[in-house]
PDB file of C-alpha atoms in Angstrom:
ATOM      1  CA  ALA T 753     -77.055  14.281  76.492  1.00  0.00           C
ATOM      2  CA  ASP T 754     -79.749  13.890  79.144  1.00  0.00           C
ATOM      3  CA  ALA T 755     -77.519  15.330  81.880  1.00  0.00           C
ATOM      4  CA  VAL T 756     -76.613  18.312  79.688  1.00  0.00           C
ATOM      5  CA  ALA T 757     -80.296  19.008  78.946  1.00  0.00           C
ATOM      6  CA  ALA T 758     -81.178  18.578  82.642  1.00  0.00           C
ATOM      7  CA  ALA T 759     -78.570  21.229  83.438  1.00  0.00           C
ATOM      8  CA  GLY T 760     -80.378  23.641  81.105  1.00  0.00           C
ATOM      9  CA  LEU T 761     -77.713  23.542  78.406  1.00  0.00           C
ATOM     10  CA  SER T 762     -77.947  22.657  74.731  1.00  0.00           C
ATOM     11  CA  PHE T 763     -76.350  19.346  73.827  1.00  0.00           C
ATOM     12  CA  ILE T 764     -74.722  19.290  70.395  1.00  0.00           C
ATOM     13  CA  GLY T 765     -75.709  15.874  69.135  1.00  0.00           C
ATOM     14  CA  PRO T 766     -78.621  13.479  69.110  1.00  0.00           C
ATOM     15  CA  PRO T 767     -81.011  13.305  72.063  1.00  0.00           C
ATOM     16  CA  GLY T 768     -80.348  10.695  74.718  1.00  0.00           C
ATOM     17  CA  SER T 769     -83.360   8.685  73.579  1.00  0.00           C
ATOM     18  CA  SER T 770     -81.877   8.338  70.080  1.00  0.00           C
ATOM     19  CA  MET T 771     -78.498   7.285  71.424  1.00  0.00           C
ATOM     20  CA  ARG T 772     -80.136   4.679  73.670  1.00  0.00           C
ATOM     21  CA  ALA T 773     -82.243   3.351  70.780  1.00  0.00           C
ATOM     22  CA  MET T 774     -79.288   3.092  68.408  1.00  0.00           C
ATOM     23  CA  GLY T 775     -76.787   1.882  71.014  1.00  0.00           C
ATOM     24  CA  SER T 776     -78.310  -1.574  70.991  1.00  0.00           C
ATOM     25  CA  LYS T 777     -78.486  -3.376  67.644  1.00  0.00           C
ATOM     26  CA  ASP T 778     -81.610  -5.331  68.591  1.00  0.00           C
ATOM     27  CA  ALA T 779     -83.477  -2.200  69.726  1.00  0.00           C
ATOM     28  CA  ALA T 780     -82.308  -0.338  66.610  1.00  0.00           C
ATOM     29  CA  LYS T 781     -83.549  -3.159  64.373  1.00  0.00           C
ATOM     30  CA  ARG T 782     -86.937  -3.197  66.108  1.00  0.00           C
ATOM     31  CA  LEU T 783     -87.186   0.572  65.616  1.00  0.00           C
ATOM     32  CA  MET T 784     -86.272   0.283  61.917  1.00  0.00           C
ATOM     33  CA  GLU T 785     -88.652  -2.642  61.468  1.00  0.00           C
ATOM     34  CA  ALA T 786     -91.509  -0.610  62.989  1.00  0.00           C
ATOM     35  CA  ALA T 787     -90.677   2.259  60.621  1.00  0.00           C
ATOM     36  CA  GLY T 788     -90.904  -0.047  57.603  1.00  0.00           C
ATOM     37  CA  VAL T 789     -87.179   0.009  56.774  1.00  0.00           C
ATOM     38  CA  PRO T 790     -86.179  -3.126  54.829  1.00  0.00           C
ATOM     39  CA  LEU T 791     -83.942  -5.421  56.884  1.00  0.00           C
ATOM     40  CA  LEU T 792     -81.919  -8.512  56.108  1.00  0.00           C
ATOM     41  CA  PRO T 793     -83.669 -11.705  57.173  1.00  0.00           C
ATOM     42  CA  GLY T 794     -82.761 -12.171  60.808  1.00  0.00           C
ATOM     43  CA  TYR T 795     -83.617 -12.570  64.458  1.00  0.00           C
ATOM     44  CA  HIS T 796     -83.313  -9.805  67.057  1.00  0.00           C
ATOM     45  CA  GLY T 797     -85.519 -11.205  69.786  1.00  0.00           C
ATOM     46  CA  GLU T 798     -84.980 -11.668  73.497  1.00  0.00           C
ATOM     47  CA  ASP T 799     -84.872 -15.487  73.655  1.00  0.00           C
ATOM     48  CA  GLN T 800     -81.191 -16.439  73.569  1.00  0.00           C
ATOM     49  CA  ALA T 801     -81.579 -20.198  74.048  1.00  0.00           C
ATOM     50  CA  TYR T 802     -79.455 -22.262  71.659  1.00  0.00           C
ATOM     51  CA  GLU T 803     -82.580 -23.925  70.268  1.00  0.00           C
ATOM     52  CA  THR T 804     -84.067 -20.534  69.397  1.00  0.00           C
ATOM     53  CA  LEU T 805     -80.894 -19.142  67.838  1.00  0.00           C
ATOM     54  CA  SER T 806     -80.436 -22.373  65.865  1.00  0.00           C
ATOM     55  CA  ALA T 807     -84.019 -22.340  64.556  1.00  0.00           C
ATOM     56  CA  GLU T 808     -83.717 -18.662  63.645  1.00  0.00           C
ATOM     57  CA  ALA T 809     -80.394 -19.263  61.864  1.00  0.00           C
ATOM     58  CA  ASP T 810     -82.132 -21.942  59.809  1.00  0.00           C
ATOM     59  CA  LYS T 811     -84.948 -19.473  58.979  1.00  0.00           C
ATOM     60  CA  CYS T 812     -82.298 -16.949  57.870  1.00  0.00           C
ATOM     61  CA  GLY T 813     -81.106 -19.456  55.297  1.00  0.00           C
ATOM     62  CA  LEU T 814     -78.553 -21.633  57.101  1.00  0.00           C
ATOM     63  CA  ALA T 815     -80.735 -24.702  56.465  1.00  0.00           C
ATOM     64  CA  ASP T 816     -80.601 -23.890  52.726  1.00  0.00           C
ATOM     65  CA  GLY T 817     -76.831 -23.396  52.614  1.00  0.00           C
ATOM     66  CA  HIS T 818     -76.734 -19.613  53.083  1.00  0.00           C
ATOM     67  CA  PRO T 819     -74.258 -18.345  55.695  1.00  0.00           C
ATOM     68  CA  VAL T 820     -75.480 -16.367  58.688  1.00  0.00           C
ATOM     69  CA  LEU T 821     -73.794 -13.764  60.843  1.00  0.00           C
ATOM     70  CA  LEU T 822     -73.966 -13.812  64.631  1.00  0.00           C
ATOM     71  CA  LYS T 823     -73.563 -10.319  66.092  1.00  0.00           C
ATOM     72  CA  ALA T 824     -73.205  -9.057  69.629  1.00  0.00           C
ATOM     73  CA  VAL T 825     -76.220  -6.868  70.441  1.00  0.00           C
ATOM     74  CA  LEU T 826     -73.974  -4.239  72.032  1.00  0.00           C
ATOM     75  CA  GLY T 827     -70.602  -2.871  70.990  1.00  0.00           C
ATOM     76  CA  GLY T 828     -68.870  -2.942  67.665  1.00  0.00           C
ATOM     77  CA  GLY T 829     -65.508  -3.302  66.030  1.00  0.00           C
ATOM     78  CA  GLY T 830     -66.239  -6.878  64.991  1.00  0.00           C
ATOM     79  CA  LYS T 831     -66.172  -8.172  68.572  1.00  0.00           C
ATOM     80  CA  GLY T 832     -68.776 -10.853  69.176  1.00  0.00           C
ATOM     81  CA  MET T 833     -69.249 -11.447  65.440  1.00  0.00           C
ATOM     82  CA  ARG T 834     -69.014 -14.860  63.817  1.00  0.00           C
ATOM     83  CA  ILE T 835     -69.800 -16.018  60.280  1.00  0.00           C
ATOM     84  CA  VAL T 836     -71.461 -19.425  60.306  1.00  0.00           C
ATOM     85  CA  ARG T 837     -71.580 -21.435  57.080  1.00  0.00           C
ATOM     86  CA  SER T 838     -73.076 -24.707  58.365  1.00  0.00           C
ATOM     87  CA  GLN T 839     -75.262 -25.985  61.185  1.00  0.00           C
ATOM     88  CA  GLY T 840     -72.259 -28.012  62.426  1.00  0.00           C
ATOM     89  CA  GLU T 841     -70.371 -24.765  63.177  1.00  0.00           C
ATOM     90  CA  LEU T 842     -73.266 -23.044  64.929  1.00  0.00           C
ATOM     91  CA  LEU T 843     -72.976 -24.162  68.565  1.00  0.00           C
ATOM     92  CA  ALA T 844     -69.250 -23.376  68.838  1.00  0.00           C
ATOM     93  CA  ALA T 845     -69.770 -20.032  67.072  1.00  0.00           C
ATOM     94  CA  ILE T 846     -72.625 -19.040  69.417  1.00  0.00           C
ATOM     95  CA  GLU T 847     -70.608 -19.977  72.504  1.00  0.00           C
ATOM     96  CA  SER T 848     -67.525 -18.138  71.251  1.00  0.00           C
ATOM     97  CA  ALA T 849     -69.448 -15.004  70.211  1.00  0.00           C
ATOM     98  CA  GLN T 850     -71.310 -14.933  73.534  1.00  0.00           C
ATOM     99  CA  ARG T 851     -68.070 -15.231  75.530  1.00  0.00           C
ATOM    100  CA  GLU T 852     -66.446 -12.429  73.555  1.00  0.00           C
ATOM    101  CA  ALA T 853     -69.525 -10.193  73.757  1.00  0.00           C
ATOM    102  CA  ALA T 854     -69.824 -10.709  77.519  1.00  0.00           C
ATOM    103  CA  ALA T 855     -66.121 -10.012  78.071  1.00  0.00           C
ATOM    104  CA  SER T 856     -66.066  -6.969  75.780  1.00  0.00           C
ATOM    105  CA  PHE T 857     -69.447  -5.370  76.446  1.00  0.00           C
ATOM    106  CA  GLY T 858     -70.845  -6.992  79.591  1.00  0.00           C
ATOM    107  CA  ASP T 859     -73.733  -8.480  77.627  1.00  0.00           C
ATOM    108  CA  ALA T 860     -73.710 -11.875  75.878  1.00  0.00           C
ATOM    109  CA  ARG T 861     -76.872 -11.372  73.798  1.00  0.00           C
ATOM    110  CA  LEU T 862     -76.627 -12.024  70.062  1.00  0.00           C
ATOM    111  CA  LEU T 863     -78.685 -11.361  66.998  1.00  0.00           C
ATOM    112  CA  VAL T 864     -78.675 -13.496  63.860  1.00  0.00           C
ATOM    113  CA  GLU T 865     -78.914 -12.264  60.287  1.00  0.00           C
ATOM    114  CA  ARG T 866     -78.245 -13.549  56.817  1.00  0.00           C
ATOM    115  CA  TYR T 867     -74.603 -12.985  55.867  1.00  0.00           C
ATOM    116  CA  LEU T 868     -73.814 -11.334  52.554  1.00  0.00           C
ATOM    117  CA  ASP T 869     -70.359 -12.362  51.333  1.00  0.00           C
ATOM    118  CA  SER T 870     -69.617  -9.358  49.151  1.00  0.00           C
ATOM    119  CA  ALA T 871     -71.666  -6.644  50.821  1.00  0.00           C
ATOM    120  CA  ARG T 872     -70.587  -3.033  51.153  1.00  0.00           C
ATOM    121  CA  HIS T 873     -72.320  -0.143  52.768  1.00  0.00           C
ATOM    122  CA  ILE T 874     -72.234   3.604  52.407  1.00  0.00           C
ATOM    123  CA  GLU T 875     -72.296   5.869  55.446  1.00  0.00           C
ATOM    124  CA  VAL T 876     -73.504   9.461  55.316  1.00  0.00           C
ATOM    125  CA  GLN T 877     -73.252  11.781  58.302  1.00  0.00           C
ATOM    126  CA  VAL T 878     -76.060  14.323  58.518  1.00  0.00           C
ATOM    127  CA  PHE T 879     -76.160  17.111  61.087  1.00  0.00           C
ATOM    128  CA  CYS T 880     -79.298  19.127  61.781  1.00  0.00           C
ATOM    129  CA  ASP T 881     -80.021  21.920  64.212  1.00  0.00           C
ATOM    130  CA  SER T 882     -83.191  22.854  66.042  1.00  0.00           C
ATOM    131  CA  LEU T 883     -83.810  25.731  63.602  1.00  0.00           C
ATOM    132  CA  GLY T 884     -84.243  23.568  60.507  1.00  0.00           C
ATOM    133  CA  GLY T 885     -80.680  23.801  59.208  1.00  0.00           C
ATOM    134  CA  ALA T 886     -78.952  20.681  57.948  1.00  0.00           C
ATOM    135  CA  VAL T 887     -75.633  19.733  56.416  1.00  0.00           C
ATOM    136  CA  HIS T 888     -74.128  16.424  55.315  1.00  0.00           C
ATOM    137  CA  LEU T 889     -70.472  15.459  55.322  1.00  0.00           C
ATOM    138  CA  PHE T 890     -70.600  13.503  52.075  1.00  0.00           C
ATOM    139  CA  GLU T 891     -70.471   9.728  51.931  1.00  0.00           C
ATOM    140  CA  ARG T 892     -67.972   7.137  52.980  1.00  0.00           C
ATOM    141  CA  ASP T 893     -67.734   3.761  51.254  1.00  0.00           C
ATOM    142  CA  CYS T 894     -67.085   1.166  53.972  1.00  0.00           C
TER     143      CYS T 894
END
């Protein structure tokens, strides 16, 4: 997007800054948090030490018996994701998720959030132009 704009052309899609912000789950969560969007309890900070991730998992509810989800900061498709249901599973899950994230995306960083067993989400694609026009492509139940 940035290269297209630098060449004096119109890029059809979001600006490069938006793609960079949303391409990293931790940066996207910080952006949403700053905008006041409600988030699941979780940790999306820089400190990736086991002690920090463990303490944050406990704050997300692991200490009270609620499962947590470890997620690779980059990428998608379920790679680098692990559901953790007890503190005894946490170290192995962190190590495994970090290895998979590093191998798949070149970045081992993880975020932690409360896991919802029966969650669903709805996606809506919205396209807008620079003249104020907008259209949506309906919703998709995921």
